[in-house]
Protein backbone atom coordinates (compact mmCIF):
# COMPACT_ATOMS: atom_id res chain seq x y z
CA UNK A 1 0.00 0.00 0.00
CA UNK A 2 2.87 2.37 0.84
CA UNK A 3 4.46 1.68 -2.56
CA UNK A 4 1.24 2.63 -4.36
CA UNK A 5 0.90 5.77 -2.25
CA UNK A 6 4.52 6.76 -2.94
CA UNK A 7 4.12 6.20 -6.68
CA UNK A 8 0.88 8.18 -6.74
CA UNK A 9 2.53 10.96 -4.76
CA UNK A 10 5.53 10.99 -7.11
CA UNK A 11 3.27 11.05 -10.17
CA UNK A 12 1.20 13.92 -8.81
CA UNK A 13 4.34 15.83 -7.89
CA UNK A 14 5.75 15.38 -11.41
CA UNK A 15 2.44 16.52 -12.95
CA UNK A 16 2.32 19.58 -10.68
CA UNK A 17 5.88 20.54 -11.67
CA UNK A 18 5.19 20.20 -15.39
CA UNK A 19 4.45 23.27 -17.51
CA UNK A 20 0.78 22.31 -17.63
CA UNK A 21 0.70 21.85 -13.84
CA UNK A 22 2.37 25.20 -13.22
CA UNK A 23 -0.02 26.99 -15.57
CA UNK A 24 -2.98 25.23 -13.96
CA UNK A 25 -1.78 26.35 -10.54
CA UNK A 26 -1.32 29.93 -11.69
CA UNK A 27 -4.74 29.88 -13.39
CA UNK A 28 -6.25 28.53 -10.18
CA UNK A 29 -4.87 31.55 -8.32
CA UNK A 30 -6.35 33.84 -11.01
CA UNK A 31 -9.69 32.03 -10.85
CA UNK A 32 -9.83 32.21 -7.05
CA UNK A 33 -9.13 35.96 -7.14
CA UNK A 34 -11.78 36.50 -9.83
CA UNK A 35 -14.22 34.26 -7.94
CA UNK A 36 -13.67 36.17 -4.70
CA UNK A 37 -14.19 39.45 -6.53
CA UNK A 38 -17.47 38.31 -8.11
CA UNK A 39 -18.76 36.89 -4.83
CA UNK A 40 -18.01 40.10 -2.91
CA UNK A 41 -19.60 42.27 -5.60
CA UNK A 42 -22.60 39.92 -5.91
CA UNK A 43 -23.11 40.00 -2.15
CA UNK A 44 -23.12 43.81 -2.21
CA UNK A 45 -25.41 43.95 -5.26
CA UNK A 46 -27.89 41.33 -3.99
CA UNK A 47 -27.76 42.51 -0.37
CA UNK A 48 -27.39 46.22 0.48
CA UNK A 49 -27.95 47.51 -3.07
CA UNK A 50 -30.92 45.13 -3.62
CA UNK A 51 -30.39 45.02 -7.40
CA UNK A 52 -32.31 42.72 -9.72
CA UNK A 53 -30.82 39.34 -10.65
CA UNK A 54 -29.77 40.60 -14.08
CA UNK A 55 -27.92 43.68 -12.83
CA UNK A 56 -26.37 41.92 -9.85
CA UNK A 57 -25.11 39.12 -12.09
CA UNK A 58 -23.79 41.43 -14.82
CA UNK A 59 -21.97 43.79 -12.47
CA UNK A 60 -20.41 40.98 -10.45
CA UNK A 61 -19.43 39.05 -13.59
CA UNK A 62 -17.80 42.11 -15.18
CA UNK A 63 -15.76 42.92 -12.08
CA UNK A 64 -14.56 39.30 -11.86
CA UNK A 65 -13.85 39.16 -15.61
CA UNK A 66 -11.55 42.19 -15.36
CA UNK A 67 -9.59 40.53 -12.56
CA UNK A 68 -9.54 37.26 -14.52
CA UNK A 69 -8.25 38.95 -17.68
CA UNK A 70 -5.33 40.62 -15.94
CA UNK A 71 -4.39 37.54 -13.90
CA UNK A 72 -4.84 35.14 -16.84
CA UNK A 73 -2.22 37.11 -18.74
CA UNK A 74 0.02 36.71 -15.68
CA UNK A 75 -0.74 32.96 -15.51
CA UNK A 76 0.49 32.44 -19.07
CA UNK A 77 3.33 34.95 -18.67
CA UNK A 78 1.95 37.27 -21.32
CA UNK A 79 3.72 40.61 -21.33
CA UNK A 80 3.40 43.74 -23.33
CA UNK A 81 0.45 45.00 -25.22
CA UNK A 82 -2.23 42.33 -25.80
CA UNK A 83 -3.30 41.48 -29.34
CA UNK A 84 -6.87 42.66 -29.84
CA UNK A 85 -7.91 39.92 -32.27
CA UNK A 86 -5.80 37.04 -30.94
CA UNK A 87 -6.22 37.58 -27.22
CA UNK A 88 -8.61 40.28 -26.03
CA UNK A 89 -11.64 39.57 -28.25
CA UNK A 90 -11.55 35.75 -27.74
CA UNK A 91 -11.19 36.24 -23.97
CA UNK A 92 -14.28 38.43 -23.84
CA UNK A 93 -16.24 36.06 -26.11
CA UNK A 94 -15.55 33.22 -23.67
CA UNK A 95 -16.42 35.57 -20.82
CA UNK A 96 -19.72 36.40 -22.54
CA UNK A 97 -20.54 32.69 -22.68
CA UNK A 98 -19.68 32.40 -19.00
CA UNK A 99 -21.91 35.36 -18.14
CA UNK A 100 -24.87 33.64 -19.81
CA UNK A 101 -24.36 30.62 -17.53
CA UNK A 102 -23.89 32.85 -14.48
CA UNK A 103 -26.90 35.00 -15.35
CA UNK A 104 -29.11 31.91 -15.66
CA UNK A 105 -27.76 30.59 -12.35
CA UNK A 106 -28.42 33.92 -10.61
CA UNK A 107 -31.96 34.17 -11.98
CA UNK A 108 -32.60 30.60 -10.85
CA UNK A 109 -31.20 31.45 -7.39
CA UNK A 110 -33.38 34.56 -7.07
CA UNK A 111 -36.53 32.68 -8.09
CA UNK A 112 -35.84 29.58 -6.03
CA UNK A 113 -34.99 31.73 -2.99
CA UNK A 114 -38.47 33.23 -3.41
CA UNK A 115 -40.06 29.79 -3.63
CA UNK A 116 -38.25 28.76 -0.45
CA UNK A 117 -39.30 32.04 1.25
CA UNK A 118 -35.70 32.98 2.02
CA UNK A 119 -34.98 36.56 3.02
CA UNK A 120 -32.17 38.69 4.35
CA UNK A 121 -28.81 37.02 4.89
CA UNK A 122 -30.19 33.54 4.06
CA UNK A 123 -31.31 34.75 0.64
CA UNK A 124 -27.98 36.44 -0.10
CA UNK A 125 -25.96 33.39 1.01
CA UNK A 126 -28.16 31.09 -1.06
CA UNK A 127 -27.75 33.29 -4.16
CA UNK A 128 -23.99 33.39 -3.54
CA UNK A 129 -23.85 29.59 -3.25
CA UNK A 130 -25.74 28.95 -6.50
CA UNK A 131 -23.71 31.58 -8.35
CA UNK A 132 -20.47 30.17 -6.92
CA UNK A 133 -21.36 26.63 -7.98
CA UNK A 134 -22.02 27.79 -11.54
CA UNK A 135 -18.77 29.77 -11.52
CA UNK A 136 -16.76 26.78 -10.35
CA UNK A 137 -18.42 24.69 -13.06
CA UNK A 138 -17.03 26.97 -15.76
CA UNK A 139 -13.50 26.95 -14.28
CA UNK A 140 -12.17 23.82 -15.98
CA UNK A 141 -13.73 24.71 -19.33
CA UNK A 142 -12.12 28.15 -19.23
CA UNK A 143 -8.73 26.69 -18.33
CA UNK A 144 -8.86 24.23 -21.21
CA UNK A 145 -9.83 26.99 -23.66
CA UNK A 146 -7.18 29.40 -22.39
CA UNK A 147 -4.41 26.79 -22.35
CA UNK A 148 -5.10 24.98 -25.62
CA UNK A 149 -6.62 27.78 -27.72
CA UNK A 150 -6.26 31.36 -26.49
CA UNK A 151 -2.74 31.30 -25.05
CA UNK A 152 -1.51 28.24 -26.96
CA UNK A 153 1.08 30.31 -28.84
CA UNK A 154 2.76 31.24 -25.55
CA UNK A 155 3.05 27.60 -24.51
CA UNK A 156 6.41 26.60 -25.96
CA UNK A 157 6.60 23.03 -27.16
CA UNK A 158 9.40 20.96 -25.69
CA UNK A 159 11.87 19.53 -28.19
CA UNK A 160 11.71 15.78 -28.84
CA UNK A 161 13.38 13.84 -26.07
CA UNK A 162 12.89 16.60 -23.48
CA UNK A 163 10.50 14.45 -21.45
CA UNK A 164 13.05 11.65 -21.26
CA UNK A 165 15.78 14.11 -20.26
CA UNK A 166 13.52 15.54 -17.55
CA UNK A 167 12.79 12.07 -16.20
CA UNK A 168 16.47 11.16 -16.27
CA UNK A 169 17.36 14.28 -14.31
CA UNK A 170 14.85 13.42 -11.56
CA UNK A 171 15.63 9.70 -11.56
CA UNK A 172 17.66 8.87 -8.44
CA UNK A 173 19.30 6.03 -10.34
CA UNK A 174 19.42 2.32 -9.64
CA UNK A 175 19.15 0.88 -6.19
CA UNK A 176 22.40 0.74 -4.14
CA UNK A 177 22.79 -3.01 -4.61
CA UNK A 178 22.39 -2.57 -8.39
CA UNK A 179 25.18 0.03 -8.35
CA UNK A 180 27.50 -2.44 -6.61
CA UNK A 181 26.74 -5.06 -9.26
CA UNK A 182 27.46 -2.57 -12.04
CA UNK A 183 30.74 -1.54 -10.42
CA UNK A 184 31.70 -5.22 -10.02
CA UNK A 185 31.10 -5.66 -13.74
CA UNK A 186 33.27 -2.63 -14.40
CA UNK A 187 36.10 -4.18 -12.34
CA UNK A 188 35.81 -7.41 -14.35
CA UNK A 189 35.99 -5.40 -17.58
CA UNK A 190 39.14 -3.68 -16.29
CA UNK A 191 40.67 -7.08 -15.49
CA UNK A 192 39.88 -8.25 -19.03
CA UNK A 193 41.59 -5.18 -20.45
CA UNK A 194 44.74 -5.77 -18.38
CA UNK A 195 45.10 -9.35 -19.70
mmCIF file of C-alpha atoms in Angstrom:
data_model
loop_
_atom_site.group_PDB
_atom_site.id
_atom_site.type_symbol
_atom_site.label_atom_id
_atom_site.label_comp_id
_atom_site.label_asym_id
_atom_site.label_seq_id
_atom_site.Cartn_x
_atom_site.Cartn_y
_atom_site.Cartn_z
ATOM 1 C CA UNK A 1 0.000 0.000 0.000
ATOM 2 C CA UNK A 2 2.866 2.373 0.835
ATOM 3 C CA UNK A 3 4.458 1.680 -2.562
ATOM 4 C CA UNK A 4 1.237 2.628 -4.360
ATOM 5 C CA UNK A 5 0.897 5.769 -2.253
ATOM 6 C CA UNK A 6 4.516 6.763 -2.944
ATOM 7 C CA UNK A 7 4.125 6.199 -6.681
ATOM 8 C CA UNK A 8 0.880 8.176 -6.736
ATOM 9 C CA UNK A 9 2.529 10.961 -4.760
ATOM 10 C CA UNK A 10 5.529 10.989 -7.105
ATOM 11 C CA UNK A 11 3.275 11.045 -10.171
ATOM 12 C CA UNK A 12 1.196 13.920 -8.810
ATOM 13 C CA UNK A 13 4.345 15.835 -7.893
ATOM 14 C CA UNK A 14 5.748 15.378 -11.413
ATOM 15 C CA UNK A 15 2.442 16.523 -12.951
ATOM 16 C CA UNK A 16 2.321 19.577 -10.678
ATOM 17 C CA UNK A 17 5.881 20.539 -11.668
ATOM 18 C CA UNK A 18 5.193 20.203 -15.394
ATOM 19 C CA UNK A 19 4.448 23.273 -17.508
ATOM 20 C CA UNK A 20 0.780 22.314 -17.626
ATOM 21 C CA UNK A 21 0.704 21.855 -13.841
ATOM 22 C CA UNK A 22 2.374 25.198 -13.218
ATOM 23 C CA UNK A 23 -0.015 26.991 -15.565
ATOM 24 C CA UNK A 24 -2.978 25.232 -13.961
ATOM 25 C CA UNK A 25 -1.776 26.355 -10.536
ATOM 26 C CA UNK A 26 -1.320 29.935 -11.689
ATOM 27 C CA UNK A 27 -4.742 29.885 -13.386
ATOM 28 C CA UNK A 28 -6.248 28.531 -10.177
ATOM 29 C CA UNK A 29 -4.867 31.551 -8.319
ATOM 30 C CA UNK A 30 -6.354 33.835 -11.011
ATOM 31 C CA UNK A 31 -9.692 32.032 -10.855
ATOM 32 C CA UNK A 32 -9.830 32.214 -7.051
ATOM 33 C CA UNK A 33 -9.131 35.957 -7.140
ATOM 34 C CA UNK A 34 -11.785 36.499 -9.830
ATOM 35 C CA UNK A 35 -14.224 34.264 -7.944
ATOM 36 C CA UNK A 36 -13.673 36.170 -4.699
ATOM 37 C CA UNK A 37 -14.190 39.449 -6.534
ATOM 38 C CA UNK A 38 -17.469 38.305 -8.113
ATOM 39 C CA UNK A 39 -18.758 36.891 -4.826
ATOM 40 C CA UNK A 40 -18.013 40.103 -2.909
ATOM 41 C CA UNK A 41 -19.599 42.275 -5.605
ATOM 42 C CA UNK A 42 -22.601 39.919 -5.905
ATOM 43 C CA UNK A 43 -23.114 40.005 -2.146
ATOM 44 C CA UNK A 44 -23.115 43.807 -2.212
ATOM 45 C CA UNK A 45 -25.411 43.950 -5.260
ATOM 46 C CA UNK A 46 -27.892 41.327 -3.990
ATOM 47 C CA UNK A 47 -27.759 42.512 -0.371
ATOM 48 C CA UNK A 48 -27.391 46.221 0.480
ATOM 49 C CA UNK A 49 -27.954 47.511 -3.073
ATOM 50 C CA UNK A 50 -30.919 45.129 -3.625
ATOM 51 C CA UNK A 51 -30.394 45.022 -7.397
ATOM 52 C CA UNK A 52 -32.307 42.724 -9.719
ATOM 53 C CA UNK A 53 -30.820 39.341 -10.649
ATOM 54 C CA UNK A 54 -29.770 40.604 -14.077
ATOM 55 C CA UNK A 55 -27.920 43.681 -12.833
ATOM 56 C CA UNK A 56 -26.371 41.922 -9.851
ATOM 57 C CA UNK A 57 -25.112 39.122 -12.090
ATOM 58 C CA UNK A 58 -23.791 41.431 -14.825
ATOM 59 C CA UNK A 59 -21.973 43.789 -12.469
ATOM 60 C CA UNK A 60 -20.410 40.981 -10.446
ATOM 61 C CA UNK A 61 -19.431 39.054 -13.594
ATOM 62 C CA UNK A 62 -17.796 42.106 -15.183
ATOM 63 C CA UNK A 63 -15.760 42.917 -12.077
ATOM 64 C CA UNK A 64 -14.564 39.304 -11.859
ATOM 65 C CA UNK A 65 -13.848 39.155 -15.610
ATOM 66 C CA UNK A 66 -11.549 42.192 -15.356
ATOM 67 C CA UNK A 67 -9.585 40.535 -12.559
ATOM 68 C CA UNK A 68 -9.535 37.258 -14.516
ATOM 69 C CA UNK A 69 -8.251 38.952 -17.678
ATOM 70 C CA UNK A 70 -5.334 40.624 -15.942
ATOM 71 C CA UNK A 71 -4.388 37.543 -13.904
ATOM 72 C CA UNK A 72 -4.843 35.137 -16.838
ATOM 73 C CA UNK A 73 -2.224 37.111 -18.744
ATOM 74 C CA UNK A 74 0.019 36.712 -15.684
ATOM 75 C CA UNK A 75 -0.737 32.962 -15.506
ATOM 76 C CA UNK A 76 0.486 32.444 -19.073
ATOM 77 C CA UNK A 77 3.334 34.946 -18.673
ATOM 78 C CA UNK A 78 1.952 37.274 -21.325
ATOM 79 C CA UNK A 79 3.720 40.610 -21.333
ATOM 80 C CA UNK A 80 3.402 43.741 -23.325
ATOM 81 C CA UNK A 81 0.445 45.004 -25.216
ATOM 82 C CA UNK A 82 -2.233 42.330 -25.797
ATOM 83 C CA UNK A 83 -3.297 41.480 -29.339
ATOM 84 C CA UNK A 84 -6.867 42.663 -29.836
ATOM 85 C CA UNK A 85 -7.905 39.917 -32.269
ATOM 86 C CA UNK A 86 -5.798 37.035 -30.943
ATOM 87 C CA UNK A 87 -6.216 37.575 -27.217
ATOM 88 C CA UNK A 88 -8.608 40.276 -26.030
ATOM 89 C CA UNK A 89 -11.641 39.569 -28.246
ATOM 90 C CA UNK A 90 -11.547 35.752 -27.739
ATOM 91 C CA UNK A 91 -11.195 36.242 -23.974
ATOM 92 C CA UNK A 92 -14.283 38.431 -23.841
ATOM 93 C CA UNK A 93 -16.240 36.061 -26.113
ATOM 94 C CA UNK A 94 -15.553 33.225 -23.668
ATOM 95 C CA UNK A 95 -16.424 35.569 -20.819
ATOM 96 C CA UNK A 96 -19.722 36.403 -22.540
ATOM 97 C CA UNK A 97 -20.540 32.686 -22.683
ATOM 98 C CA UNK A 98 -19.681 32.401 -19.004
ATOM 99 C CA UNK A 99 -21.911 35.362 -18.138
ATOM 100 C CA UNK A 100 -24.870 33.640 -19.808
ATOM 101 C CA UNK A 101 -24.363 30.624 -17.526
ATOM 102 C CA UNK A 102 -23.888 32.853 -14.480
ATOM 103 C CA UNK A 103 -26.905 34.996 -15.350
ATOM 104 C CA UNK A 104 -29.112 31.913 -15.660
ATOM 105 C CA UNK A 105 -27.761 30.594 -12.351
ATOM 106 C CA UNK A 106 -28.416 33.921 -10.614
ATOM 107 C CA UNK A 107 -31.958 34.170 -11.982
ATOM 108 C CA UNK A 108 -32.603 30.603 -10.854
ATOM 109 C CA UNK A 109 -31.199 31.448 -7.394
ATOM 110 C CA UNK A 110 -33.382 34.561 -7.068
ATOM 111 C CA UNK A 111 -36.532 32.684 -8.093
ATOM 112 C CA UNK A 112 -35.840 29.579 -6.030
ATOM 113 C CA UNK A 113 -34.992 31.732 -2.994
ATOM 114 C CA UNK A 114 -38.472 33.235 -3.406
ATOM 115 C CA UNK A 115 -40.061 29.786 -3.631
ATOM 116 C CA UNK A 116 -38.252 28.763 -0.447
ATOM 117 C CA UNK A 117 -39.304 32.040 1.251
ATOM 118 C CA UNK A 118 -35.705 32.983 2.024
ATOM 119 C CA UNK A 119 -34.984 36.556 3.017
ATOM 120 C CA UNK A 120 -32.168 38.690 4.354
ATOM 121 C CA UNK A 121 -28.813 37.023 4.886
ATOM 122 C CA UNK A 122 -30.188 33.539 4.065
ATOM 123 C CA UNK A 123 -31.308 34.754 0.641
ATOM 124 C CA UNK A 124 -27.977 36.444 -0.096
ATOM 125 C CA UNK A 125 -25.965 33.391 1.011
ATOM 126 C CA UNK A 126 -28.161 31.089 -1.064
ATOM 127 C CA UNK A 127 -27.746 33.289 -4.162
ATOM 128 C CA UNK A 128 -23.988 33.385 -3.538
ATOM 129 C CA UNK A 129 -23.848 29.591 -3.249
ATOM 130 C CA UNK A 130 -25.737 28.953 -6.496
ATOM 131 C CA UNK A 131 -23.709 31.584 -8.355
ATOM 132 C CA UNK A 132 -20.475 30.172 -6.921
ATOM 133 C CA UNK A 133 -21.358 26.634 -7.978
ATOM 134 C CA UNK A 134 -22.018 27.788 -11.536
ATOM 135 C CA UNK A 135 -18.772 29.771 -11.521
ATOM 136 C CA UNK A 136 -16.758 26.780 -10.350
ATOM 137 C CA UNK A 137 -18.424 24.692 -13.064
ATOM 138 C CA UNK A 138 -17.027 26.969 -15.760
ATOM 139 C CA UNK A 139 -13.499 26.946 -14.282
ATOM 140 C CA UNK A 140 -12.173 23.819 -15.984
ATOM 141 C CA UNK A 141 -13.726 24.711 -19.333
ATOM 142 C CA UNK A 142 -12.117 28.154 -19.231
ATOM 143 C CA UNK A 143 -8.735 26.690 -18.328
ATOM 144 C CA UNK A 144 -8.858 24.229 -21.210
ATOM 145 C CA UNK A 145 -9.829 26.989 -23.657
ATOM 146 C CA UNK A 146 -7.183 29.399 -22.391
ATOM 147 C CA UNK A 147 -4.411 26.790 -22.348
ATOM 148 C CA UNK A 148 -5.096 24.984 -25.618
ATOM 149 C CA UNK A 149 -6.624 27.781 -27.716
ATOM 150 C CA UNK A 150 -6.257 31.355 -26.488
ATOM 151 C CA UNK A 151 -2.740 31.299 -25.045
ATOM 152 C CA UNK A 152 -1.512 28.238 -26.960
ATOM 153 C CA UNK A 153 1.076 30.313 -28.839
ATOM 154 C CA UNK A 154 2.756 31.237 -25.547
ATOM 155 C CA UNK A 155 3.050 27.599 -24.506
ATOM 156 C CA UNK A 156 6.411 26.602 -25.956
ATOM 157 C CA UNK A 157 6.597 23.029 -27.162
ATOM 158 C CA UNK A 158 9.396 20.958 -25.687
ATOM 159 C CA UNK A 159 11.871 19.529 -28.185
ATOM 160 C CA UNK A 160 11.706 15.782 -28.837
ATOM 161 C CA UNK A 161 13.381 13.836 -26.075
ATOM 162 C CA UNK A 162 12.895 16.599 -23.481
ATOM 163 C CA UNK A 163 10.504 14.452 -21.454
ATOM 164 C CA UNK A 164 13.052 11.646 -21.258
ATOM 165 C CA UNK A 165 15.777 14.111 -20.255
ATOM 166 C CA UNK A 166 13.515 15.537 -17.547
ATOM 167 C CA UNK A 167 12.791 12.067 -16.202
ATOM 168 C CA UNK A 168 16.470 11.157 -16.275
ATOM 169 C CA UNK A 169 17.360 14.276 -14.313
ATOM 170 C CA UNK A 170 14.852 13.425 -11.559
ATOM 171 C CA UNK A 171 15.627 9.704 -11.561
ATOM 172 C CA UNK A 172 17.655 8.869 -8.445
ATOM 173 C CA UNK A 173 19.296 6.026 -10.345
ATOM 174 C CA UNK A 174 19.419 2.325 -9.643
ATOM 175 C CA UNK A 175 19.148 0.884 -6.192
ATOM 176 C CA UNK A 176 22.399 0.741 -4.145
ATOM 177 C CA UNK A 177 22.787 -3.011 -4.613
ATOM 178 C CA UNK A 178 22.389 -2.567 -8.385
ATOM 179 C CA UNK A 179 25.175 0.028 -8.355
ATOM 180 C CA UNK A 180 27.496 -2.438 -6.613
ATOM 181 C CA UNK A 181 26.744 -5.056 -9.262
ATOM 182 C CA UNK A 182 27.456 -2.565 -12.041
ATOM 183 C CA UNK A 183 30.741 -1.537 -10.423
ATOM 184 C CA UNK A 184 31.701 -5.216 -10.018
ATOM 185 C CA UNK A 185 31.102 -5.665 -13.737
ATOM 186 C CA UNK A 186 33.266 -2.634 -14.398
ATOM 187 C CA UNK A 187 36.097 -4.184 -12.343
ATOM 188 C CA UNK A 188 35.807 -7.414 -14.346
ATOM 189 C CA UNK A 189 35.993 -5.404 -17.579
ATOM 190 C CA UNK A 190 39.137 -3.675 -16.294
ATOM 191 C CA UNK A 191 40.669 -7.082 -15.486
ATOM 192 C CA UNK A 192 39.878 -8.250 -19.027
ATOM 193 C CA UNK A 193 41.589 -5.178 -20.451
ATOM 194 C CA UNK A 194 44.744 -5.774 -18.382
ATOM 195 C CA UNK A 195 45.101 -9.346 -19.699
#
